[in-house]
Tab-separated table of C-alpha atoms in Angstrom:
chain	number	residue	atom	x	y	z
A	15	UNK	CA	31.172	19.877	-16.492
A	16	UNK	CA	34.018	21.778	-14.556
A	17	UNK	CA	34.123	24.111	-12.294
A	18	UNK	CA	30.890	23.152	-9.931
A	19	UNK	CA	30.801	22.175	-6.544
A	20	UNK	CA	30.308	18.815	-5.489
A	21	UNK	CA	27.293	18.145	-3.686
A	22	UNK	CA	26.980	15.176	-1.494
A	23	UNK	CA	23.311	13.814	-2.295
A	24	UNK	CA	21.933	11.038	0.422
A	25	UNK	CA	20.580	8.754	-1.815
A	26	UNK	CA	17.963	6.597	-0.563
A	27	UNK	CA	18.064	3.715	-3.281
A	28	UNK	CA	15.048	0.835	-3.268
A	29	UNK	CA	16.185	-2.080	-0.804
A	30	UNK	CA	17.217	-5.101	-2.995
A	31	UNK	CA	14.326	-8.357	-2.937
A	32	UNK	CA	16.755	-10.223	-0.580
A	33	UNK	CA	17.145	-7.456	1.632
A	34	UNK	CA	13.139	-7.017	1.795
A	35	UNK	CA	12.987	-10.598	3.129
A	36	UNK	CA	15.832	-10.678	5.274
A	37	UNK	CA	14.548	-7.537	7.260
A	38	UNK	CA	11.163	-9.746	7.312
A	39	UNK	CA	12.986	-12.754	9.100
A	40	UNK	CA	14.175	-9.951	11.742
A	41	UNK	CA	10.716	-10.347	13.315
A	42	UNK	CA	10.826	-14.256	14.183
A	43	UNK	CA	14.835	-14.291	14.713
A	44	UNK	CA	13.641	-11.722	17.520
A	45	UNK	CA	11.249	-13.769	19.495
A	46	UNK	CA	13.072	-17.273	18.325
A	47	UNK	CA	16.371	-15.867	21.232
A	48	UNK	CA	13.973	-14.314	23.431
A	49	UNK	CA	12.047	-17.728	23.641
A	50	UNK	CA	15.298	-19.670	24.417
A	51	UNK	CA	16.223	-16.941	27.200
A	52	UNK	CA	12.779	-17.666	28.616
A	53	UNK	CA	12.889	-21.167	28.810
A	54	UNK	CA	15.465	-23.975	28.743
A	55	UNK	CA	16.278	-25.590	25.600
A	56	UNK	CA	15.483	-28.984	26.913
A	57	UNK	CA	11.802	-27.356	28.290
A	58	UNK	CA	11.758	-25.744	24.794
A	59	UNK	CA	11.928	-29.262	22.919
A	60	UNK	CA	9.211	-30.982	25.590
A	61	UNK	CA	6.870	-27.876	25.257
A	62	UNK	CA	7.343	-28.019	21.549
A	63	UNK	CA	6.062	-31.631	21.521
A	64	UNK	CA	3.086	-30.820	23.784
A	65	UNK	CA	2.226	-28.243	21.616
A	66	UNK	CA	2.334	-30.562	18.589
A	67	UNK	CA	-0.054	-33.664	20.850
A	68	UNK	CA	-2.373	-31.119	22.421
A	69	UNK	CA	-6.057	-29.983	21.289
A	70	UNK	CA	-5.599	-26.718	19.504
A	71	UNK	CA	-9.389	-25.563	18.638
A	72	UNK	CA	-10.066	-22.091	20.519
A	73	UNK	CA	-9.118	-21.231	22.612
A	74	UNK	CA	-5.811	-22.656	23.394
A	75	UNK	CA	-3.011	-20.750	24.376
A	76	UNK	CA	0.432	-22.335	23.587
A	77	UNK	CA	2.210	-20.149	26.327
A	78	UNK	CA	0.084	-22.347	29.126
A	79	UNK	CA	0.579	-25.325	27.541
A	80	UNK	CA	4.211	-25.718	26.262
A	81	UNK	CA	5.415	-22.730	28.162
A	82	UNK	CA	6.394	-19.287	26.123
A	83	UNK	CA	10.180	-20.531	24.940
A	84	UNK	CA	8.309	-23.322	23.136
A	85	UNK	CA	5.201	-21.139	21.874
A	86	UNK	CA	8.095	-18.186	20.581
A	87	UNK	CA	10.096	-20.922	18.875
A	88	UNK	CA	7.382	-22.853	17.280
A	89	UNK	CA	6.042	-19.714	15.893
A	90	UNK	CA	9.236	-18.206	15.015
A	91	UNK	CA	10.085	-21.431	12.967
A	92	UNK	CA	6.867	-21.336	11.539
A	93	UNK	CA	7.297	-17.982	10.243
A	94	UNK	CA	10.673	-17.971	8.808
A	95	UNK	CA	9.727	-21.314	6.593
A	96	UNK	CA	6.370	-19.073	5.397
A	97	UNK	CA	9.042	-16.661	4.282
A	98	UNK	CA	11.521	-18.971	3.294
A	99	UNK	CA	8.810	-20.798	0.624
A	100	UNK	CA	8.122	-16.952	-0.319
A	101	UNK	CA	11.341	-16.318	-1.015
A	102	UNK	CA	12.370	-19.218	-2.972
A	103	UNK	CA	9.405	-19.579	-5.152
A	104	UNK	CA	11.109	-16.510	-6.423
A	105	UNK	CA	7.928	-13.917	-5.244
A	106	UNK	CA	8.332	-9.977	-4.770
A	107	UNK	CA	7.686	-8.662	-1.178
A	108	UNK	CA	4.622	-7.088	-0.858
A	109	UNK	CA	2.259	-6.180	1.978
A	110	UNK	CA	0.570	-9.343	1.562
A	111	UNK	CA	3.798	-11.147	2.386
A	112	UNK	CA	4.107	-9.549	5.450
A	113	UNK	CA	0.356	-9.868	6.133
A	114	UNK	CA	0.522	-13.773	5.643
A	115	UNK	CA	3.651	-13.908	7.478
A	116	UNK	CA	2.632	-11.968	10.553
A	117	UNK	CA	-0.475	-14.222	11.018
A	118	UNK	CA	1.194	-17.031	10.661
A	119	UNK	CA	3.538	-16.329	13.574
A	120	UNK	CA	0.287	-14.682	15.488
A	121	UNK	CA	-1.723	-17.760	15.264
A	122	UNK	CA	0.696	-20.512	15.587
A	123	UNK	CA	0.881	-18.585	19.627
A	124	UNK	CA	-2.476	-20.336	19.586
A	125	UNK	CA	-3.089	-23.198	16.985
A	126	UNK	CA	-0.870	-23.647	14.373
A	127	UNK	CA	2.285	-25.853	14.862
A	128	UNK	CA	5.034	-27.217	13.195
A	129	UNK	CA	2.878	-30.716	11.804
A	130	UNK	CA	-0.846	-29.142	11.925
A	131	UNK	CA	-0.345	-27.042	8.679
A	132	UNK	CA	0.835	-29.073	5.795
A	133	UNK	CA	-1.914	-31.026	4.877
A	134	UNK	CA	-3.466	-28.020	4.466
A	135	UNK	CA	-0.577	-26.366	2.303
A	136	UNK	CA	-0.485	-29.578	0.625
A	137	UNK	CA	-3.958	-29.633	-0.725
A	138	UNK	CA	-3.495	-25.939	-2.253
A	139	UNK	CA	-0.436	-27.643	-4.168
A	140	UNK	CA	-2.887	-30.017	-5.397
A	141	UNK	CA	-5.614	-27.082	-6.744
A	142	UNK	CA	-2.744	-25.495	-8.574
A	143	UNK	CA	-1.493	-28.488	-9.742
A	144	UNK	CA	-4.892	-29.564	-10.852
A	145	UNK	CA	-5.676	-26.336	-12.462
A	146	UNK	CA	-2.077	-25.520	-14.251
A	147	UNK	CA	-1.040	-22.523	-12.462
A	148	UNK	CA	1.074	-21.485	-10.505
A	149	UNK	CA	1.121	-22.523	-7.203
A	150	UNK	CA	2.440	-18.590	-6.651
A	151	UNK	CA	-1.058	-17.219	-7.346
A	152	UNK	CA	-2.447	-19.119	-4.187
A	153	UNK	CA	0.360	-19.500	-1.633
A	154	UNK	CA	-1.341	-16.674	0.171
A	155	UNK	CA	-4.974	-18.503	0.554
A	156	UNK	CA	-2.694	-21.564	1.732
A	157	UNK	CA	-1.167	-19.856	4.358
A	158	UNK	CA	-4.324	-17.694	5.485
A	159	UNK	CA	-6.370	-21.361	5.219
A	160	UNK	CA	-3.954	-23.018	8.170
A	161	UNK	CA	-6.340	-21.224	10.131
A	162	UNK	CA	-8.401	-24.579	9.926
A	163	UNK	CA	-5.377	-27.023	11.672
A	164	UNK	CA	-6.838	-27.511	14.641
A	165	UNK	CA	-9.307	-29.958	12.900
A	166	UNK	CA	-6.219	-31.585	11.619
A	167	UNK	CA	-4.871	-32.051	14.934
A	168	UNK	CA	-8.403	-32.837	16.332
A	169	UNK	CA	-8.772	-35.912	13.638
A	170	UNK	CA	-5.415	-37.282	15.169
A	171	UNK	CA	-7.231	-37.343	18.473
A	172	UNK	CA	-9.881	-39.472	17.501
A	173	UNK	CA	-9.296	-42.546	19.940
A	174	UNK	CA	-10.874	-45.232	18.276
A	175	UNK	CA	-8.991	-45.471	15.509
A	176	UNK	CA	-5.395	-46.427	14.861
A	177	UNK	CA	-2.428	-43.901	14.294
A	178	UNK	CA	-2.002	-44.955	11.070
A	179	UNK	CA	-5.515	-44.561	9.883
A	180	UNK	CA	-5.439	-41.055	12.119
A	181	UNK	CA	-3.157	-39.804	9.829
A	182	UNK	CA	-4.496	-40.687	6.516
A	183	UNK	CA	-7.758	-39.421	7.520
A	184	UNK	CA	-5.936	-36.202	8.605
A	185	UNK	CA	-4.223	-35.967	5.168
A	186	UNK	CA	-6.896	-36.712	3.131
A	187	UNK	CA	-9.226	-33.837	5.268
A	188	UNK	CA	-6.258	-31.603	4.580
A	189	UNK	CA	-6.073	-31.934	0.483
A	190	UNK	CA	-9.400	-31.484	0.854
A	191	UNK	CA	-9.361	-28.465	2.701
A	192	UNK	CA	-7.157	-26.830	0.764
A	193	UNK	CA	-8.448	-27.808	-2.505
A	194	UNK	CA	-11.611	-25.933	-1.359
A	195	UNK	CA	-10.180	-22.769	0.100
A	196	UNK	CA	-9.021	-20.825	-3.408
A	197	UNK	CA	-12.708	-21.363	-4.916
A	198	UNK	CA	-14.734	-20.078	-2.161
A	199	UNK	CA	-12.739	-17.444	-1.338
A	200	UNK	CA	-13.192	-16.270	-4.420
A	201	UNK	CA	-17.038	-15.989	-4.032
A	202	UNK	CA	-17.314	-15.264	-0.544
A	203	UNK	CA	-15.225	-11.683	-1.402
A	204	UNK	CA	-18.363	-10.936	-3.635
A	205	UNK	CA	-20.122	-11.093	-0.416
A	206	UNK	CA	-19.329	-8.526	1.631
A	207	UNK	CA	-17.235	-7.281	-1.635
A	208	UNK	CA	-13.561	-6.673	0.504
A	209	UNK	CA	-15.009	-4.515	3.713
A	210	UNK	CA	-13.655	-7.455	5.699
A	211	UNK	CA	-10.520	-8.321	5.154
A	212	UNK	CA	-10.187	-11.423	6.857
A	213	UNK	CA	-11.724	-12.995	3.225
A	214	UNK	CA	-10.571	-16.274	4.257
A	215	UNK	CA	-11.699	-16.583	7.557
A	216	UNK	CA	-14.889	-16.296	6.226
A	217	UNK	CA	-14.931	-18.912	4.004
A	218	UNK	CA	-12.775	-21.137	6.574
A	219	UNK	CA	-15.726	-21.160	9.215
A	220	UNK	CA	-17.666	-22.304	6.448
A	221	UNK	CA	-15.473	-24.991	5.372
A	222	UNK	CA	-15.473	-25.559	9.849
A	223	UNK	CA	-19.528	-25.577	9.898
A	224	UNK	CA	-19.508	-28.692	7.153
A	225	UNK	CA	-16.324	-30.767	8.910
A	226	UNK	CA	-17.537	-30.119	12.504
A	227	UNK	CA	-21.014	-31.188	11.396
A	228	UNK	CA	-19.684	-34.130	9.492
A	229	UNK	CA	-17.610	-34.927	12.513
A	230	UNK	CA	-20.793	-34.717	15.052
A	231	UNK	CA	-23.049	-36.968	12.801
A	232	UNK	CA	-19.905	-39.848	13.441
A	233	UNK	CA	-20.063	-39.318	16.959
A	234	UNK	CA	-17.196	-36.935	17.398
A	235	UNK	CA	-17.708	-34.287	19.597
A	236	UNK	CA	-15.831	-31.477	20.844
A	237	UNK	CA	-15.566	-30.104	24.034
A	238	UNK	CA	-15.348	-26.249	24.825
A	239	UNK	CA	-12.142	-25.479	25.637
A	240	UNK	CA	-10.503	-22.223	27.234
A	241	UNK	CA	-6.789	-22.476	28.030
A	242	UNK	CA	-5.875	-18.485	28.279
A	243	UNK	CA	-2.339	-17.918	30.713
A	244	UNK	CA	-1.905	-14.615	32.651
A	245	UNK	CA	0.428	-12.530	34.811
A	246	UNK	CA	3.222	-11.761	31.823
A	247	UNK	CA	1.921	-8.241	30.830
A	248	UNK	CA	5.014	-6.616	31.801
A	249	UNK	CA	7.584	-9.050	30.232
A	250	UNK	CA	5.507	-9.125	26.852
A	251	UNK	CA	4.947	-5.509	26.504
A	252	UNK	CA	8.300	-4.761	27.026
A	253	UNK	CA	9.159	-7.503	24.433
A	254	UNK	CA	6.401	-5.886	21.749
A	255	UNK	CA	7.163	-1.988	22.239
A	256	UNK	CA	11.119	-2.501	22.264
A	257	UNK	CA	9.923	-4.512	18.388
A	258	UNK	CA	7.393	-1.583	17.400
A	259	UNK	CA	9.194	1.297	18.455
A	260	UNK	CA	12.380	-0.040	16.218
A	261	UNK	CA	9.893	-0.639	13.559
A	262	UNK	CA	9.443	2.967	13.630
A	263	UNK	CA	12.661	4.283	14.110
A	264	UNK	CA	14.040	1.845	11.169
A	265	UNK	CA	11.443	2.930	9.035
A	266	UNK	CA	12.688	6.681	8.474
A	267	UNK	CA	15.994	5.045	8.083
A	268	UNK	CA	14.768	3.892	5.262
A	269	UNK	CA	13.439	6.520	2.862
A	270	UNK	CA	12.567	10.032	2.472
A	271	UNK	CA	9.317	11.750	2.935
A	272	UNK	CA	8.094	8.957	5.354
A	273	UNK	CA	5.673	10.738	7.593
A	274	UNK	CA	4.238	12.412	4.370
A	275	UNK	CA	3.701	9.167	2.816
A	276	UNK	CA	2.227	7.860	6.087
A	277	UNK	CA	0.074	10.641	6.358
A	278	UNK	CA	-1.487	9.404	2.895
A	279	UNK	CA	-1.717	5.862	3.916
A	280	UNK	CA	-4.061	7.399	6.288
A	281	UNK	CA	-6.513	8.750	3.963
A	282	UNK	CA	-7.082	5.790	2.442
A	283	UNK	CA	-10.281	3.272	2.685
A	284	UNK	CA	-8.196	0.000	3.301
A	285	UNK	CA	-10.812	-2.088	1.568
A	286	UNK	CA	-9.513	-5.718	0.934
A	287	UNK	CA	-6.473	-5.501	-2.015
A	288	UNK	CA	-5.023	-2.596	-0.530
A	289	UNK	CA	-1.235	-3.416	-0.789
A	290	UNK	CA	0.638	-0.036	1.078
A	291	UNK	CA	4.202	-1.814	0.417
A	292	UNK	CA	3.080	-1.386	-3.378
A	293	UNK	CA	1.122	2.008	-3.203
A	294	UNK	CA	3.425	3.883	-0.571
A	295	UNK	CA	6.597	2.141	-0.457
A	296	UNK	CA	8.545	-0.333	2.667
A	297	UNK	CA	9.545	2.477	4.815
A	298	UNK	CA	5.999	4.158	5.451
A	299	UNK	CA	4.090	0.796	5.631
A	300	UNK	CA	6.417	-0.547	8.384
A	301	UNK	CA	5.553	2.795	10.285
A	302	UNK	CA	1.724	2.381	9.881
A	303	UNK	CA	2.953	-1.445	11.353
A	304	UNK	CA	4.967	0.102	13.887
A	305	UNK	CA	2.243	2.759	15.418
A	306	UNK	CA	-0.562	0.198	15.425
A	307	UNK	CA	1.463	-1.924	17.082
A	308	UNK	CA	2.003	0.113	19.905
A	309	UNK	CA	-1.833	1.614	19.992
A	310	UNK	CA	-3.286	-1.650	19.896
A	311	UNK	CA	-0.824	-3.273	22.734
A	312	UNK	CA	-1.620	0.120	24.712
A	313	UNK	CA	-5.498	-0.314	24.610
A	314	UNK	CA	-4.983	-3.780	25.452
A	315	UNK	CA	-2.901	-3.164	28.613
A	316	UNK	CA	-5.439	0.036	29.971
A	317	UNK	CA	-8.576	-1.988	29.422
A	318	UNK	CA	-6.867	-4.610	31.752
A	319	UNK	CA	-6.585	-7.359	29.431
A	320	UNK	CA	-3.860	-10.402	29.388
A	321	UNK	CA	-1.005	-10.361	27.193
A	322	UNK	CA	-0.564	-13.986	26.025
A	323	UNK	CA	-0.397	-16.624	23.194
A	324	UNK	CA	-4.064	-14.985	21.785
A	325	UNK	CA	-3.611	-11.457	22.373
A	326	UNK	CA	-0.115	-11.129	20.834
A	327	UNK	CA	-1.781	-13.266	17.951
A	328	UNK	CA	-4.337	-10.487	17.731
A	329	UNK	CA	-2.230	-7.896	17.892
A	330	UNK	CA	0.313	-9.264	15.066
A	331	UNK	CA	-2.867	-9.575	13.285
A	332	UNK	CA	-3.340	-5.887	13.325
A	333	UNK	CA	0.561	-5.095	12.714
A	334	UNK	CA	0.461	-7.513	9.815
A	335	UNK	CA	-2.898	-5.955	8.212
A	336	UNK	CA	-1.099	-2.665	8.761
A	337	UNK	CA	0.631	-3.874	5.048
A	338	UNK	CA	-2.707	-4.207	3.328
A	339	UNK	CA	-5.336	-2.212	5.262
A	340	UNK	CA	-5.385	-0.843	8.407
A	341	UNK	CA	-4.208	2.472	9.957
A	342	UNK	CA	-5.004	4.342	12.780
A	343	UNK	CA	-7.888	6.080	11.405
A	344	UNK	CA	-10.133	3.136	10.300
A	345	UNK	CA	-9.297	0.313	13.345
A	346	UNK	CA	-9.634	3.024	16.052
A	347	UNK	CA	-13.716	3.616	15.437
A	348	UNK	CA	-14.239	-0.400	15.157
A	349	UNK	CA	-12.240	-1.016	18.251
A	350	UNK	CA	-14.170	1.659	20.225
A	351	UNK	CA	-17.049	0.361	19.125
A	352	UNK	CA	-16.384	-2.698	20.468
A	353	UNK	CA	-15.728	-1.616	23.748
A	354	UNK	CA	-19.241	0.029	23.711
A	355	UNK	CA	-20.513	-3.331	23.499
A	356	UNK	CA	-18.518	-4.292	26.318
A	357	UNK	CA	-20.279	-1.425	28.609
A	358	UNK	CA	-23.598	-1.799	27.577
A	359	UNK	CA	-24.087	-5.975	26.496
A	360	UNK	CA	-24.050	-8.470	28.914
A	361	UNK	CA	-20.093	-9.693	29.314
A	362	UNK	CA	-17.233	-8.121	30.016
A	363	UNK	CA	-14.738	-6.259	27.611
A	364	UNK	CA	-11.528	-8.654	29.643
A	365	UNK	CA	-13.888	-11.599	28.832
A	366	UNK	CA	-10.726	-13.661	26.828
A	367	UNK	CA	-13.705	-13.976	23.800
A	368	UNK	CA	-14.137	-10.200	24.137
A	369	UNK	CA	-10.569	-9.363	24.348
A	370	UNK	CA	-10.076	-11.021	20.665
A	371	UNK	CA	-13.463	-9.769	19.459
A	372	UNK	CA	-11.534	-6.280	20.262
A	373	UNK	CA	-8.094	-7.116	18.657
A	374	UNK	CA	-9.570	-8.993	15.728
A	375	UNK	CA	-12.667	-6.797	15.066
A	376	UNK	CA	-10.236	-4.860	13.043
A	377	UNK	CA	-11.539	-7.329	10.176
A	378	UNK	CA	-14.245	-4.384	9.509
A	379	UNK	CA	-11.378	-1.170	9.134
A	380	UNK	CA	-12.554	-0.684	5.665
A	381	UNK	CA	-16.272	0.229	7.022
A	382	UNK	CA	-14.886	2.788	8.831
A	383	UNK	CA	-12.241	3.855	6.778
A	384	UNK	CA	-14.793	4.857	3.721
A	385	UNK	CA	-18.437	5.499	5.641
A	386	UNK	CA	-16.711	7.197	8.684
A	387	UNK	CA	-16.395	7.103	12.558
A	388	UNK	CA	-20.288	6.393	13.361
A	389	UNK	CA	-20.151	3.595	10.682
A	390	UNK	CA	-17.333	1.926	12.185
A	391	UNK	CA	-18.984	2.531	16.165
A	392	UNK	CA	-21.847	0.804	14.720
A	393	UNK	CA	-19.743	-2.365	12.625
A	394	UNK	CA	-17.403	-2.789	15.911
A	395	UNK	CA	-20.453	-3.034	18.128
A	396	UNK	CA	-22.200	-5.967	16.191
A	397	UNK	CA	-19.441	-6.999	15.262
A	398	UNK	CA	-18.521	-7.896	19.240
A	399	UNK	CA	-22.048	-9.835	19.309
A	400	UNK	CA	-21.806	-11.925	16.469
A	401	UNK	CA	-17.918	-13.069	17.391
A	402	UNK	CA	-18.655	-14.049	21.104
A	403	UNK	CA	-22.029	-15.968	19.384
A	404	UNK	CA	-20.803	-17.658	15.966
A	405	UNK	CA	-17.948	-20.272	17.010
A	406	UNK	CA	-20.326	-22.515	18.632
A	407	UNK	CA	-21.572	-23.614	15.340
A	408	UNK	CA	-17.866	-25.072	14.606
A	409	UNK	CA	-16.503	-25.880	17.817
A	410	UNK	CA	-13.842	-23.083	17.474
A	411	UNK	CA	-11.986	-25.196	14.795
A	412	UNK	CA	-11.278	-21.945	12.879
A	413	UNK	CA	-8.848	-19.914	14.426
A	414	UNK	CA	-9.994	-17.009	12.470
A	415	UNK	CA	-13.419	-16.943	14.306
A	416	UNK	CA	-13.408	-12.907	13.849
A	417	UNK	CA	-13.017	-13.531	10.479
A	418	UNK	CA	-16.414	-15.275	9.905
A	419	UNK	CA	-17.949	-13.219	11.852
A	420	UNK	CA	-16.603	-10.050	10.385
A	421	UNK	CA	-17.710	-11.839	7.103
A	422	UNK	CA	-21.253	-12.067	8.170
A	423	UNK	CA	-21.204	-8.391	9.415
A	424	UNK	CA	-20.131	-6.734	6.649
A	425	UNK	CA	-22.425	-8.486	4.548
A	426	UNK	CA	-25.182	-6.992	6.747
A	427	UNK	CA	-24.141	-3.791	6.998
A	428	UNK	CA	-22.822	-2.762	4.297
A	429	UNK	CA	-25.408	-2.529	1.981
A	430	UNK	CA	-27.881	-1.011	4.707
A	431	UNK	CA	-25.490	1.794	4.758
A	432	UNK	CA	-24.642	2.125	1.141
A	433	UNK	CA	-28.361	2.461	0.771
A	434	UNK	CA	-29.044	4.782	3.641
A	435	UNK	CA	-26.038	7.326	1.718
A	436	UNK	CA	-27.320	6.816	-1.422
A	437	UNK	CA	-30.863	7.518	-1.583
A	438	UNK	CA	-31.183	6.961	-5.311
A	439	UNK	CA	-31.081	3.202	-4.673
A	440	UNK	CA	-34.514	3.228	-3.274
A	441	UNK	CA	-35.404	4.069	-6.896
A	442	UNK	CA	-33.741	1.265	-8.621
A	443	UNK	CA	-34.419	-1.501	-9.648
A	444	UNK	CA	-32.864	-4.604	-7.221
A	445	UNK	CA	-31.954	-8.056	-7.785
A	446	UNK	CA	-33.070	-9.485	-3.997
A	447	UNK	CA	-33.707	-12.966	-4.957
């Protein structure tokens, strides 16, 4: 038609698949230079190959032992080939990429590595493979599962045996491991039926309880081990609010409408399967990932607690669950709630267990996120009793300790409350056996 104005319309188009990833591989790129301007390359490559020889079970922080140039780049590496194998397997980005990626870089701060985690991997091949499907539909549970390396590394450390018989041992406990994972996931979820969303975790410190107890009846025993650096708070919150604050900046560069859309990502429950890239779009979700970020460092540095190799894994844990889960309104209660244990139980809230229970209690948002604040008080505060209680029964060989625990929890609880709000369930009929 003639005769109209033209009107310039900003046009906020959906971000191609490649540019999804690529904005992804920002994170890692970021602390990949900042480890090599902490540490010289040549300190880089020994600390890297300390990292690789050393114990890993918890706790064992990576910044102590290889220095944090090594523990960045390790982790950084780690992370882009978790979104590389994403990427080319020809996947969509969703929040559960970002999840998956952001723990991977979290944990390998503190006990995943470069060699540790493909025995694992391999052995999820192996279930799809066995089971004709795609190995697509369980790349997720493989990466989440690497959360049991440490007993991969710990197998190589068995002295009695030769390296050669180390390693096939290690293999073979890997395949094994990760043929395992996708099936008991599966049924553990109908356990505490997705109020904790660290589904794997669970099962892994089951899968730990069996090896560790297997390893103990053959004379193999582990000793407790607490390797936690300090004195960096300053550097490393400067290096994670510079990151979350351009999260949120970036994010309204990205779309319209983003607080709005926030503000509904807020009102959800966050039970396990949420997937906000999906439901509310990149821009919004990496603005839920961008405020948590900076609450949860925040709380960390009032309480008085050390920024290191554990806590910045915690704290990525939160970011990363901020994709499929978490938000302000359902971590808050459970964190809270874990301090309260801290006041009135007998240890200290800057315990390094307790700091982690904190960070990682987040497991339980979805309690609080659908049964409200006093609900997720009460989850937070057992759940900071049952975390600083249940790794002795694996030797903290899962690195997702607050995942089992959280499992446990919310199998407790959550009933007890659904029946307290429900009174018509007194009337029916149960199946308790």
């Amino acid at each position: 038609m003639t005769g109209q104005p033209s009107v310039k319309v900003r046009n906020y188009g959906p971000l191609s698949r490649r540019t999804k990833f690529q904005i992804l591989a920002l994170v890692p790129i970021y602390f990949i230079v900042a480890g090599f301007f902490l540490q010289p390359f040549d300190g880089i490559w020994r600390g890297i190959i300390t990292i690789v020889r050393e114990p890993d079970f918890l706790i064992t922080d990576y910044f102590a032992i290889g220095g944090v140039g090594a523990a960045f780049v390790n982790a950084g590496v780690l992370t882009l080939l978790s979104i590389a194998i994403v990427y080319f397997l020809g996947m969509e980005m969703s929040g559960h990429t970002i999840t998956s990626c952001f723990l991977m870089f979290g944990f390998s701060l503190f006990g995943k590595n470069i060699m540790n985690i493909w025995a694992i991997m391999m052995g999820i091949c192996l279930y799809s493979y066995y089971h004709k499907t795609s190995i697509t539909r369980y790349i997720y549970v493989g990466f989440y599962g690497t959360s049991l390396s440490p007993i991969i590394t710990q197998i190589m450390q068995i002295g009695n045996l030769h390296l050669a018989s180390r390693l096939i041992l290690s293999i073979i406990v890997g395949l094994g491991i990760g043929f395992v994972l996708p099936p008991l996931s599966t049924h553990t979820h109908y356990a505490h039926k997705g109020y904790s969303l660290y589904n794997v975790g669970f099962s892994a410190g089951i899968i730990a309880i069996v090896i560790v107890s297997l390893m103990k009846s053959f004379g193999i025993n582990i000793e407790a081990r607490l390797i936690w650096s300090e004195g960096n708070n300053v550097l490393f919150a400067g290096l994670l609010l510079f990151l979350f604050l351009g999260m949120i900046i970036f994010a309204f560069f990205l779309s319209d409408n983003v607080g709005k859309r926030y503000m509904d990502i807020l009102k959800t429950y966050g039970l396990s399967g949420t997937d906000y890239v999906k439901s509310d779009g990149f821009g919004p979700t990496l603005l839920n990932m961008g405020i948590n970020g900076i609450v949860s460092t925040l709380i960390l540095v009032i309480i008085g607690g050390d920024l290191n190799g554990p806590t910045i894994g915690g704290i990525f844990t939160i970011v990363g669950f901020s994709a499929t889960g978490k938000h302000l309104r359902n971590i808050v209660p459970i964190m809270v709630g874990v301090i309260l244990g801290g006041v009135i139980q007998n240890w200290s809230i800057t315990d390094p267990s307790a700091i982690l229970a904190l960070l990682l209690s987040t497991t339980l948002a979805p309690i609080a996120g659908e049964f409200g604040v006093a609900a997720g008080l009460i989850a937070g505060f057992l759940h900071s009793a049952a975390a600083l209680n249940v790794g002795i029964v694996y030797g903290g060989m899962n690195l997702y300790n607050n995942g089992f625990a959280g499992g446990l929890i919310a199998t407790f609880l959550v009933p007890v409350i659904q029946s307290i709000r429900d009174r018509k369930a007194h009337a029916k009929v149960h199946d308790s056996l």
